[in-house]
XYZ file of N, CA and C in Angstrom:
234
model
N 0.787 -1.275 -0.156
C 0.199 0.010 0.114
C 1.035 1.301 0.126
N 0.566 2.220 -1.046
C 1.446 3.353 -0.986
C 1.312 4.394 0.244
N 2.298 5.042 0.675
C 2.100 5.678 1.885
C 1.115 6.939 1.591
N 0.896 7.471 0.359
C -0.114 8.526 0.225
C -1.481 7.868 0.749
N -1.865 6.769 0.219
C -3.259 5.884 0.639
C -3.461 5.863 1.941
N -2.073 5.436 2.757
C -2.222 5.340 3.924
C -2.697 6.799 4.718
N -2.135 7.719 4.390
C -2.364 8.984 4.813
C -3.981 9.667 4.485
N -4.376 9.401 3.256
C -5.611 9.727 2.955
C -6.519 8.638 3.855
N -6.313 7.486 4.097
C -7.269 6.782 5.159
C -7.416 7.335 6.504
N -6.293 7.847 6.926
C -5.777 8.506 8.271
C -7.148 10.043 8.226
N -6.823 10.306 7.159
C -7.604 11.786 6.907
C -8.873 11.232 6.980
N -9.507 10.377 6.150
C -10.906 9.826 6.241
C -11.250 9.535 7.741
N -10.528 8.620 8.365
C -10.822 8.309 9.715
C -11.016 9.511 10.427
N -10.014 10.381 10.316
C -10.252 11.744 11.243
C -11.525 12.232 10.976
N -12.092 12.538 9.714
C -13.460 12.933 9.409
C -14.481 12.118 10.005
N -14.383 10.908 9.943
C -15.504 10.126 10.347
C -15.457 10.461 11.950
N -14.490 10.166 12.679
C -14.265 10.584 14.184
C -14.914 12.015 14.720
N -14.470 12.951 13.754
C -15.066 14.433 14.040
C -16.627 14.208 14.133
N -17.160 13.622 13.057
C -18.864 13.721 12.623
C -19.245 13.039 13.605
N -18.842 11.788 13.962
C -19.091 11.057 15.048
C -19.389 11.720 16.488
N -18.517 12.595 16.580
C -18.153 13.282 17.998
C -19.241 14.335 17.975
N -19.755 15.092 16.815
C -20.821 15.941 16.881
C -22.168 15.179 17.092
N -22.152 14.103 16.659
C -23.505 13.354 16.957
C -23.724 12.891 18.627
N -22.393 12.460 19.163
C -22.500 12.236 20.392
C -22.478 13.537 21.318
N -21.982 14.386 21.110
C -22.368 15.841 21.610
C -23.732 16.369 21.482
N -24.184 16.056 20.142
C -25.752 16.299 20.396
C -26.547 15.338 21.228
N -26.188 14.443 21.723
C -26.765 13.295 22.625
C -26.230 13.782 24.013
N -25.339 14.921 24.223
C -25.019 15.163 25.349
C -24.117 13.996 26.109
N -23.251 13.405 25.179
C -22.303 12.436 26.318
C -20.917 12.980 25.841
N -20.063 12.695 27.113
C -18.948 13.527 27.470
C -17.914 12.672 26.676
N -18.093 11.620 26.102
C -17.488 10.762 25.140
C -17.243 11.723 23.963
N -17.950 12.418 23.385
C -17.803 13.130 22.351
C -16.379 13.912 22.303
N -16.129 14.285 23.350
C -14.800 15.117 23.386
C -13.394 14.174 23.121
N -13.650 12.801 23.797
C -12.711 12.116 23.557
C -12.544 11.797 21.863
N -13.667 11.507 21.391
C -13.848 11.284 19.881
C -13.209 12.058 18.967
N -13.551 13.450 19.517
C -13.211 14.787 18.791
C -11.614 14.680 18.632
N -11.145 14.310 19.866
C -9.638 14.676 20.166
C -9.090 13.573 19.173
N -9.408 12.408 19.114
C -9.049 11.499 18.334
C -9.069 11.919 16.997
N -10.089 12.331 16.466
C -10.322 12.829 15.015
C -9.635 14.005 14.742
N -9.405 14.869 15.605
C -8.295 15.837 15.358
C -6.988 15.487 15.326
N -6.473 14.499 16.019
C -5.141 13.688 16.278
C -5.174 13.218 14.598
N -5.918 12.550 14.325
C -5.604 11.991 12.936
C -5.673 13.186 11.742
N -6.347 14.176 12.064
C -6.389 15.112 11.187
C -5.238 15.872 11.180
N -4.560 16.097 12.460
C -3.227 16.563 12.489
C -2.112 15.791 11.737
N -2.297 14.291 11.978
C -1.172 13.743 11.078
C -1.591 13.793 9.467
N -2.648 13.570 9.156
C -3.075 14.001 7.685
C -2.552 15.465 7.214
N -2.737 16.418 8.167
C -2.348 17.746 7.714
C -0.835 17.749 7.316
N -0.438 17.311 8.360
C 1.256 17.423 8.349
C 1.739 16.627 6.985
N 1.209 15.553 6.735
C 1.483 14.865 5.496
C 1.238 15.445 4.015
N 0.319 16.444 4.140
C 0.247 17.123 2.841
C 0.477 18.576 3.130
N 1.366 18.787 4.342
C 2.146 20.150 4.421
C 1.076 21.203 4.369
N -0.125 21.161 5.030
C -0.907 22.248 5.153
C -0.832 22.675 6.537
N -0.184 23.862 6.560
C 0.150 24.596 7.943
C -0.846 25.055 8.470
N -1.833 25.784 8.083
C -3.052 26.331 8.474
C -3.928 25.232 9.204
N -4.011 24.045 8.447
C -4.715 22.869 9.048
C -4.049 22.301 10.392
N -2.668 22.225 10.116
C -1.775 21.776 11.298
C -2.352 22.459 12.512
N -2.263 23.805 12.419
C -2.368 24.761 13.556
C -3.817 24.667 14.175
N -4.876 24.622 13.110
C -6.351 24.174 13.441
C -6.285 23.061 14.495
N -5.857 21.795 14.030
C -5.726 20.579 14.765
C -5.540 20.957 16.044
N -4.221 21.488 16.055
C -3.789 21.495 17.446
C -4.407 22.284 18.485
N -5.252 23.280 17.845
C -5.863 24.361 18.793
C -7.210 23.339 19.155
N -7.913 22.736 18.100
C -9.055 22.161 18.431
C -8.610 21.057 19.484
N -7.533 20.391 19.296
C -7.299 19.271 20.316
C -7.126 20.060 21.685
N -6.502 21.071 21.763
C -6.652 21.876 23.052
C -8.164 22.143 23.446
N -8.886 22.643 22.673
C -10.348 23.121 22.908
C -11.043 21.650 23.587
N -10.676 20.627 22.772
C -11.258 19.162 23.278
C -10.883 18.738 24.418
N -9.712 18.943 24.873
C -9.296 18.652 26.361
C -9.999 19.665 27.423
N -9.793 20.808 27.056
C -10.621 22.037 27.871
C -12.089 21.591 27.923
N -12.770 21.348 26.900
C -14.219 21.024 27.033
C -14.472 19.710 27.619
N -13.615 18.565 27.719
C -13.889 17.513 28.485
C -13.831 17.782 29.918
N -12.709 18.386 30.178
C -12.612 18.855 31.569
C -13.636 19.595 32.089
N -14.065 20.596 31.422
C -15.158 21.393 31.877
C -16.532 20.601 31.924
N -16.770 19.626 31.182
C -18.061 18.878 30.965
C -17.809 17.837 32.204
N -16.615 17.526 32.481
C -16.639 16.428 33.957
C -16.907 17.157 35.129
N -16.667 18.548 35.238
C -16.748 19.276 36.317
C -18.158 19.616 36.603
N -18.703 20.023 35.384
C -20.478 20.267 35.513
C -21.130 19.231 35.813
N -20.810 17.987 35.398
C -21.514 16.826 35.508
C -21.441 15.925 36.876
N -20.505 16.522 37.919
C -20.216 15.992 39.252
C -21.498 16.042 40.013
């Protein structure tokens, strides 16, 4: 399998995780933040592979927001 195909699959996996995270968030499940984080991690790898600097920065910022959101939801739901 070519490396480009592997990176494309990683990009698609990230997309699926992010969309599934939206679904879980709409159901008010705190697992959505973890799924979003994984999706953004996959998108970070994909973005690096295609040398898309703006997307790399976006993925990093969103991963930080995923952690922040998860921590806040956990505090609110205690």
